[in-house]
Short mmCIF file of C-alpha atoms in Angstrom, two decimals:
data_model
loop_
_atom_site.label_atom_id
_atom_site.label_comp_id
_atom_site.label_asym_id
_atom_site.label_seq_id
_atom_site.Cartn_x
_atom_site.Cartn_y
_atom_site.Cartn_z
CA UNK A 97 0.03 -0.13 -0.05
CA UNK A 98 1.32 3.32 -0.89
CA UNK A 99 0.37 6.34 1.36
CA UNK A 100 0.59 9.91 -0.46
CA UNK A 101 0.90 12.67 2.07
CA UNK A 102 -0.78 15.51 -0.01
CA UNK A 103 0.56 18.07 2.27
CA UNK A 104 3.96 17.43 0.84
CA UNK A 105 2.58 18.33 -2.61
CA UNK A 106 0.87 21.63 -1.53
CA UNK A 107 -0.81 22.54 1.74
CA UNK A 108 -3.65 23.83 -0.07
CA UNK A 109 -5.15 21.84 -3.23
CA UNK A 110 -6.20 24.83 -5.30
CA UNK A 111 -6.34 23.96 -8.85
CA UNK A 112 -6.71 21.29 -11.34
CA UNK A 113 -2.88 21.50 -11.88
CA UNK A 114 -1.97 20.24 -8.61
CA UNK A 115 -4.16 17.30 -9.20
CA UNK A 116 -1.98 16.21 -12.12
CA UNK A 117 0.96 16.00 -9.94
CA UNK A 118 -1.00 13.73 -7.75
CA UNK A 119 -2.00 11.75 -10.77
CA UNK A 120 1.48 11.22 -11.83
CA UNK A 121 2.34 10.05 -8.27
CA UNK A 122 -0.34 7.56 -8.35
CA UNK A 123 0.91 6.30 -11.77
CA UNK A 124 4.50 5.94 -10.56
CA UNK A 125 3.70 3.74 -7.73
CA UNK A 126 3.74 -0.08 -8.32
CA UNK A 127 1.40 -0.62 -5.33
CA UNK A 128 -2.10 -1.68 -6.21
CA UNK A 129 -3.56 0.21 -3.24
CA UNK A 130 -2.93 4.00 -2.92
CA UNK A 131 -4.22 6.02 0.06
CA UNK A 132 -4.42 9.84 -0.43
CA UNK A 133 -3.60 11.30 3.20
CA UNK A 134 -5.37 14.66 3.59
CA UNK A 135 -3.68 15.42 7.08
CA UNK A 136 -3.10 19.15 7.23
CA UNK A 137 -4.89 19.95 4.12
CA UNK A 138 -7.30 22.76 4.94
CA UNK A 139 -8.56 23.57 1.65
CA UNK A 140 -9.54 22.10 -1.61
CA UNK A 141 -10.81 24.19 -4.46
CA UNK A 142 -14.00 22.98 -6.15
CA UNK A 143 -12.01 22.56 -9.38
CA UNK A 144 -9.44 20.25 -7.64
CA UNK A 145 -12.08 18.32 -5.84
CA UNK A 146 -13.86 17.69 -8.90
CA UNK A 147 -10.63 16.49 -10.75
CA UNK A 148 -9.80 14.28 -7.67
CA UNK A 149 -13.14 12.57 -7.74
CA UNK A 150 -12.91 11.84 -11.33
CA UNK A 151 -9.29 10.34 -10.97
CA UNK A 152 -10.72 8.26 -7.98
CA UNK A 153 -13.76 6.96 -10.20
CA UNK A 154 -11.51 6.40 -13.05
CA UNK A 155 -9.21 4.11 -10.95
CA UNK A 156 -11.94 2.35 -8.87
CA UNK A 157 -14.72 2.09 -11.30
CA UNK A 158 -13.06 1.82 -14.77
CA UNK A 159 -9.35 0.89 -14.77
CA UNK A 160 -9.68 -1.57 -11.87
CA UNK A 161 -5.99 -1.77 -11.64
CA UNK A 162 -5.26 0.46 -8.64
CA UNK A 163 -7.43 1.13 -5.85
CA UNK A 164 -7.53 4.87 -4.75
CA UNK A 165 -8.92 5.86 -1.14
CA UNK A 166 -8.77 8.90 1.03
CA UNK A 167 -7.89 9.32 4.56
CA UNK A 168 -7.94 12.02 7.31
CA UNK A 169 -10.22 14.49 5.46
CA UNK A 170 -11.18 17.78 7.34
CA UNK A 171 -14.80 18.80 7.39
CA UNK A 172 -13.90 21.76 5.03
CA UNK A 173 -12.51 19.33 2.44
CA UNK A 174 -15.30 16.73 2.92
CA UNK A 175 -17.89 19.64 2.22
CA UNK A 176 -16.09 20.45 -1.04
CA UNK A 177 -16.30 16.96 -2.02
CA UNK A 178 -20.05 16.77 -1.09
CA UNK A 179 -20.67 19.98 -3.16
CA UNK A 180 -19.16 18.67 -6.40
CA UNK A 181 -21.16 15.32 -6.08
CA UNK A 182 -24.23 17.35 -5.64
CA UNK A 183 -23.29 19.49 -8.73
CA UNK A 184 -22.81 16.32 -10.72
CA UNK A 185 -26.47 15.33 -10.06
CA UNK A 186 -28.25 18.57 -9.88
CA UNK A 187 -30.27 20.38 -12.63
CA UNK A 188 -28.82 23.85 -12.92
CA UNK A 189 -31.00 26.91 -11.42
CA UNK A 190 -30.67 29.55 -13.93
CA UNK A 191 -30.29 33.30 -12.90
CA UNK A 192 -31.95 34.70 -15.88
CA UNK A 193 -33.36 37.98 -14.44
CA UNK A 194 -30.48 40.42 -14.54
CA UNK A 195 -31.69 43.88 -15.45
CA UNK A 196 -29.47 45.89 -17.87
CA UNK A 197 -29.36 49.72 -16.83
CA UNK A 198 -27.58 52.73 -18.35
CA UNK A 199 -24.31 53.80 -16.81
CA UNK A 200 -26.08 57.21 -15.62
CA UNK A 201 -28.68 55.08 -13.85
CA UNK A 202 -25.69 53.29 -11.68
CA UNK A 203 -25.70 55.98 -9.24
CA UNK A 204 -29.32 55.28 -8.36
CA UNK A 205 -28.82 51.72 -7.55
CA UNK B 224 3.99 61.31 -26.39
CA UNK B 225 1.91 59.14 -24.40
CA UNK B 226 -1.75 60.23 -23.59
CA UNK B 227 -1.80 61.76 -19.89
CA UNK B 228 -4.55 59.86 -17.73
CA UNK B 229 -5.38 61.35 -14.34
CA UNK B 230 -6.23 58.72 -11.65
CA UNK B 231 -8.67 59.69 -9.26
CA UNK B 232 -9.78 58.51 -5.94
CA UNK B 233 -13.30 56.84 -5.77
CA UNK B 234 -15.73 58.80 -3.53
CA UNK B 235 -15.95 55.78 -1.16
CA UNK B 236 -14.94 52.25 -0.64
CA UNK B 237 -18.18 51.04 -2.16
CA UNK B 238 -17.59 48.79 -5.26
CA UNK B 239 -20.03 51.17 -7.19
CA UNK B 240 -18.04 54.17 -6.36
CA UNK B 241 -14.85 52.22 -7.31
CA UNK B 242 -16.21 51.17 -10.77
CA UNK B 243 -17.09 54.81 -11.46
CA UNK B 244 -13.51 55.80 -10.72
CA UNK B 245 -12.15 52.88 -13.05
CA UNK B 246 -14.51 54.08 -15.70
CA UNK B 247 -13.43 57.77 -15.58
CA UNK B 248 -9.88 56.69 -15.63
CA UNK B 249 -9.90 54.13 -18.52
CA UNK B 250 -12.66 55.53 -20.79
CA UNK B 251 -11.10 56.01 -24.43
CA UNK B 252 -7.91 54.35 -23.57
CA UNK B 253 -8.47 50.75 -24.99
CA UNK B 254 -5.19 48.96 -25.46
CA UNK B 255 -2.86 52.02 -26.20
CA UNK B 256 -0.27 52.88 -23.76
CA UNK B 257 -0.65 55.76 -21.63
CA UNK B 258 1.09 57.63 -18.70
CA UNK B 259 -1.09 57.29 -15.58
CA UNK B 260 -0.84 60.34 -13.27
CA UNK B 261 -1.36 59.11 -9.75
CA UNK B 262 -0.33 62.52 -8.30
CA UNK B 263 -3.55 63.44 -6.87
CA UNK B 264 -4.15 59.78 -5.38
CA UNK B 265 -4.59 59.70 -1.68
CA UNK B 266 -5.49 56.16 -1.41
CA UNK B 267 -5.51 53.38 -3.81
CA UNK B 268 -8.32 50.96 -3.96
CA UNK B 269 -7.60 47.34 -5.39
CA UNK B 270 -9.78 47.74 -8.51
CA UNK B 271 -8.03 50.55 -9.73
CA UNK B 272 -4.59 49.86 -8.46
CA UNK B 273 -4.53 46.29 -10.13
CA UNK B 274 -6.19 47.53 -13.38
CA UNK B 275 -3.57 50.18 -13.67
CA UNK B 276 -0.74 47.65 -12.81
CA UNK B 277 -2.06 45.11 -15.62
CA UNK B 278 -2.30 48.09 -17.92
CA UNK B 279 1.14 49.15 -17.26
CA UNK B 280 2.50 45.53 -17.93
CA UNK B 281 0.45 44.56 -20.75
CA UNK B 282 0.41 47.71 -22.76
CA UNK B 283 3.81 49.25 -21.62
CA UNK B 284 2.13 52.22 -20.00
CA UNK B 285 3.95 54.61 -17.74
CA UNK B 286 2.78 55.98 -14.37
CA UNK B 287 3.66 59.05 -12.31
CA UNK B 288 4.37 58.58 -8.71
CA UNK B 289 1.75 59.76 -6.31
CA UNK B 290 2.61 63.15 -4.36
CA UNK B 291 1.50 61.50 -1.05
CA UNK B 292 4.35 59.87 0.82
CA UNK B 293 1.97 57.57 2.31
CA UNK B 294 0.65 56.33 -0.87
CA UNK B 295 4.01 55.98 -2.27
CA UNK B 296 5.03 53.81 0.65
CA UNK B 297 2.05 51.73 0.24
CA UNK B 298 2.62 51.15 -3.39
CA UNK B 299 6.10 50.16 -2.60
CA UNK B 300 4.84 47.78 -0.06
CA UNK B 301 2.41 46.02 -2.44
CA UNK B 302 5.21 45.63 -5.08
CA UNK B 303 3.32 47.89 -7.53
CA UNK B 304 3.39 47.68 -10.50
CA UNK B 305 5.43 44.41 -11.16
CA UNK B 306 3.84 42.36 -8.22
CA UNK B 307 5.61 39.16 -6.69
CA UNK B 308 5.91 35.92 -8.42
CA UNK B 309 6.67 33.39 -5.63
CA UNK B 310 5.79 32.50 -2.29
CA UNK B 311 9.18 33.54 -0.78
CA UNK B 312 8.36 37.15 -1.51
CA UNK B 313 5.17 36.81 0.45
CA UNK B 314 5.58 37.12 4.34
CA UNK B 315 2.73 35.20 6.13
CA UNK B 316 3.45 37.57 9.13
CA UNK B 317 2.63 40.72 7.16
CA UNK B 318 -0.65 42.39 6.96
CA UNK B 319 -0.04 43.94 3.80
CA UNK B 320 -0.71 41.77 0.82
CA UNK B 321 1.41 42.42 -2.23
CA UNK B 322 0.16 42.19 -5.78
CA UNK B 323 0.45 38.67 -6.98
CA UNK B 324 1.61 38.04 -10.45
CA UNK B 325 0.60 34.52 -11.59
CA UNK B 326 2.24 32.71 -14.27
CA UNK B 327 0.87 29.30 -15.75
CA UNK B 328 4.15 28.13 -16.71
CA UNK B 329 5.91 28.33 -13.18
CA UNK B 330 3.43 25.96 -11.47
CA UNK B 331 5.32 25.45 -8.39
CA UNK B 332 5.66 29.10 -7.77
CA UNK B 333 2.32 29.65 -8.74
CA UNK B 334 1.01 26.89 -6.25
CA UNK B 335 3.29 28.29 -3.36
CA UNK B 336 2.11 31.86 -3.98
CA UNK B 337 -1.55 30.89 -4.15
CA UNK B 338 -1.40 28.82 -1.05
CA UNK B 339 0.29 31.56 1.03
CA UNK B 340 -1.99 34.12 -0.43
CA UNK B 341 -4.95 31.94 0.96
CA UNK B 342 -3.35 31.49 4.18
CA UNK B 343 -2.96 35.32 4.89
CA UNK B 344 -6.53 35.66 3.86
CA UNK B 345 -7.73 32.83 6.28
CA UNK B 346 -5.64 34.48 9.06
CA UNK B 347 -7.23 37.78 8.49
CA UNK B 348 -10.67 36.77 8.54
CA UNK B 349 -10.54 34.75 11.62
CA UNK B 350 -11.56 31.22 12.78
CA UNK B 351 -15.18 31.03 11.82
CA UNK B 352 -16.75 27.75 10.80
CA UNK B 353 -17.15 27.58 7.07
CA UNK B 354 -15.35 30.85 6.39
CA UNK B 355 -12.26 29.20 4.58
CA UNK B 356 -14.41 27.45 2.05
CA UNK B 357 -16.65 30.58 1.63
CA UNK B 358 -13.72 33.11 1.14
CA UNK B 359 -11.50 30.71 -0.72
CA UNK B 360 -13.85 28.89 -3.17
CA UNK B 361 -14.45 32.13 -5.22
CA UNK B 362 -10.81 33.11 -5.25
CA UNK B 363 -9.65 29.68 -6.38
CA UNK B 364 -12.56 29.44 -9.13
CA UNK B 365 -11.80 32.81 -10.38
CA UNK B 366 -7.98 32.42 -10.38
CA UNK B 367 -8.53 29.04 -12.14
CA UNK B 368 -10.58 30.71 -14.88
CA UNK B 369 -7.60 32.75 -15.87
CA UNK B 370 -5.58 29.89 -16.87
CA UNK B 371 -8.57 27.49 -18.16
CA UNK B 372 -10.24 30.18 -20.29
CA UNK B 373 -8.49 33.34 -20.88
CA UNK B 374 -5.84 31.93 -23.11
CA UNK B 375 -3.45 33.98 -21.53
CA UNK B 376 -0.60 32.42 -19.46
CA UNK B 377 -0.68 35.14 -16.69
CA UNK B 378 -2.81 37.08 -14.56
CA UNK B 379 -3.09 39.23 -11.54
CA UNK B 380 -4.61 39.01 -7.83
CA UNK B 381 -4.69 41.43 -5.18
CA UNK B 382 -6.41 41.98 -1.83
CA UNK B 383 -6.75 44.80 0.61
CA UNK B 384 -8.26 44.64 3.99
CA UNK B 385 -9.76 47.34 6.07
CA UNK B 386 -9.17 46.15 9.79
CA UNK B 387 -11.43 48.99 11.12
CA UNK B 388 -14.31 48.45 8.88
CA UNK B 389 -13.73 44.74 8.88
CA UNK B 390 -13.96 44.33 5.08
CA UNK B 391 -11.80 42.53 2.55
CA UNK B 392 -11.33 43.72 -1.11
CA UNK B 393 -10.23 41.24 -3.56
CA UNK B 394 -9.34 41.88 -7.23
CA UNK B 395 -8.54 39.51 -10.09
CA UNK B 396 -7.65 40.59 -13.56
CA UNK B 397 -6.65 38.84 -16.78
CA UNK B 398 -5.85 40.35 -20.15
CA UNK B 399 -7.15 37.48 -22.34
CA UNK B 400 -9.97 36.87 -24.73
CA UNK B 401 -12.74 37.71 -22.37
CA UNK B 402 -16.04 35.96 -21.84
CA UNK B 403 -17.55 36.91 -25.30
CA UNK B 404 -14.31 35.94 -26.96
CA UNK B 405 -14.62 32.38 -25.34
CA UNK B 406 -18.23 31.84 -26.30
CA UNK B 407 -17.04 32.75 -29.83
CA UNK B 408 -13.95 30.67 -29.98
CA UNK B 409 -15.53 27.50 -28.45
CA UNK B 410 -19.16 27.59 -29.59
CA UNK B 411 -18.79 29.91 -32.55
CA UNK B 412 -21.50 32.18 -31.17
CA UNK B 413 -21.11 35.78 -31.59
CA UNK B 414 -22.65 37.66 -28.40
CA UNK B 415 -22.03 40.93 -26.85
CA UNK B 416 -20.13 41.41 -23.70
CA UNK B 417 -23.49 41.95 -21.68
CA UNK B 418 -25.01 38.73 -23.07
CA UNK B 419 -21.84 36.84 -22.39
CA UNK B 420 -22.04 37.81 -18.86
CA UNK B 421 -25.66 36.77 -18.56
CA UNK B 422 -24.89 33.46 -19.96
CA UNK B 423 -21.90 32.73 -17.89
CA UNK B 424 -23.96 33.61 -14.78
CA UNK B 425 -26.58 31.19 -16.13
CA UNK B 426 -23.83 28.63 -16.01
CA UNK B 427 -23.69 28.00 -19.68
CA UNK B 428 -20.43 26.40 -19.68
CA UNK B 429 -18.19 26.38 -22.83
CA UNK B 430 -17.11 22.95 -21.77
CA UNK B 431 -19.37 19.83 -22.15
CA UNK B 432 -18.23 17.92 -19.39
CA UNK B 433 -20.37 17.09 -16.36
CA UNK B 434 -19.61 19.41 -13.24
CA UNK B 435 -18.06 22.18 -15.35
CA UNK B 436 -19.42 25.84 -15.92
CA UNK B 437 -20.18 26.20 -12.14
CA UNK B 438 -17.20 28.54 -11.38
CA UNK B 439 -18.48 32.00 -12.24
CA UNK B 440 -21.99 31.43 -11.45
CA UNK B 441 -21.50 30.01 -7.96
CA UNK B 442 -18.56 32.03 -7.08
CA UNK B 443 -20.81 35.41 -7.33
CA UNK B 444 -23.61 33.70 -5.45
CA UNK B 445 -21.24 32.67 -2.61
CA UNK B 446 -19.85 36.29 -2.28
CA UNK B 447 -23.27 37.92 -2.52
CA UNK B 448 -25.46 35.53 -0.64
CA UNK B 449 -23.30 33.51 1.71
CA UNK B 450 -20.89 36.32 2.53
CA UNK B 451 -23.13 39.20 2.22
CA UNK B 452 -20.60 40.96 0.03
CA UNK B 453 -20.63 42.99 -3.27
CA UNK B 454 -19.46 41.41 -6.70
CA UNK B 455 -18.36 43.02 -9.78
CA UNK B 456 -17.32 41.42 -13.12
CA UNK B 457 -16.10 43.51 -16.12
CA UNK B 458 -15.39 42.19 -19.59
CA UNK B 459 -15.18 44.26 -22.83
CA UNK B 460 -17.67 47.06 -22.46
CA UNK B 461 -20.04 45.45 -19.85
CA UNK B 462 -20.10 45.25 -16.12
CA UNK B 463 -22.12 43.21 -13.95
CA UNK B 464 -22.65 44.57 -10.38
CA UNK B 465 -24.33 42.73 -7.56
CA UNK B 466 -25.03 42.89 -3.86
CA UNK B 467 -27.09 40.59 -1.67
CA UNK B 468 -30.35 41.91 -3.02
CA UNK B 469 -29.67 43.63 -6.32
CA UNK B 470 -28.01 42.88 -9.54
CA UNK B 471 -27.51 44.86 -12.73
CA UNK B 472 -25.63 44.63 -15.96
CA UNK B 473 -24.44 48.14 -17.29
CA UNK B 474 -22.63 48.90 -20.57
CA UNK B 475 -19.94 51.44 -20.35
CA UNK B 476 -20.01 53.78 -23.40
CA UNK B 477 -16.55 54.44 -25.05
CA UNK B 478 -14.90 51.93 -22.72
CA UNK B 479 -13.27 48.61 -23.38
CA UNK B 480 -11.39 46.19 -21.42
CA UNK B 481 -9.63 43.33 -23.15
CA UNK B 482 -9.96 40.37 -20.67
CA UNK B 483 -11.83 40.00 -17.45
CA UNK B 484 -11.68 42.15 -14.15
CA UNK B 485 -13.29 40.67 -11.07
CA UNK B 486 -13.54 42.38 -7.82
CA UNK B 487 -15.48 41.72 -4.77
CA UNK B 488 -15.85 43.14 -1.34
CA UNK B 489 -16.83 41.18 1.81
CA UNK B 490 -17.29 41.88 5.43
CA UNK B 491 -15.32 39.63 7.86
CA UNK B 492 -17.57 36.57 8.56
CA UNK B 493 -19.12 36.86 11.85
CA UNK B 494 -20.92 33.55 12.42
CA UNK B 495 -20.92 30.09 10.81
CA UNK B 496 -21.20 30.04 6.98
CA UNK B 497 -22.60 27.43 4.88
CA UNK B 498 -21.93 27.69 1.12
CA UNK B 499 -23.85 24.43 0.02
CA UNK B 500 -27.10 26.30 -1.01
CA UNK B 501 -25.28 28.64 -3.31
CA UNK B 502 -23.06 26.10 -5.08
CA UNK B 503 -25.88 24.02 -6.63
#
């Protein structure tokens, strides 16, 4: 089993780019079980969480070669994963009612 | 001889006044180099500061130092106009946050700079449940948009906090193809800047993948509804301005910004915040 401490990659997982580094680490290991350790990760962006969930799904559901799991997830990080899962299944609420005004009217707003 | 452009203070910290000051400064300039005269500035707000900074780098504009020693010192402290490019130049102990110049190519430096920037923001806004996700969600989404959508490999970020007023101003800028440009390039649809903003806020992604296209639409909701702040998005000749209860789109006559300018102002969080209802 290979344990990857994410804090050694970045203390905050703020972009899709950082997930590509994690992806590479997973690819490099010969172990069939990979644990992503979220200790001391205080923030993950929505984009990074989306990318990471996709990565986990690809390994666990489709590729069936390496099993990827998470450990030590903070409530904040967990909330972002939950948000991404919800977005995957939700129908968008469209914000269509944005009135357009003249620049002169801006002062009255 | 470069055109002289006088930069004036906004009447107040309010984003509505900041956009008026930005408009007065930048109307008629477009993408030509100019000489910004900061001499009468007694204070510099992030929206105007960062836009001038981006114009100086992008279009080789010049600037004339302000007369006020205090403003001169402030500009020096925030590394105006070049900004900083890596985390080593950013002190976690400082309460003054310098301008961040973010480059796609230098991924490690950018990650470090972004992380430290986020940690300073977290420190400033206190230890309130849910506050980190609420404040960092829009920043990370909007910075990510620069590198995923603008087709430019760089952008700017800057924040200013007002400890007495307990407010935080954040500004993020790129000089890329703009939102309308993105719809045109990806979907071959020609739309005006006002319509492009409307579509982006409806979450109409230029990408077809599941779970994409949420960044802009949900970020402005988190700022306005979850944090009770004001949100401004400017692209081309149109600007969206929204607060908790109101939102408008305004076309700016004789004005054009090539790219996207986002600025938002939030009060320091006082109680627990849940962003979930605004991110669906």
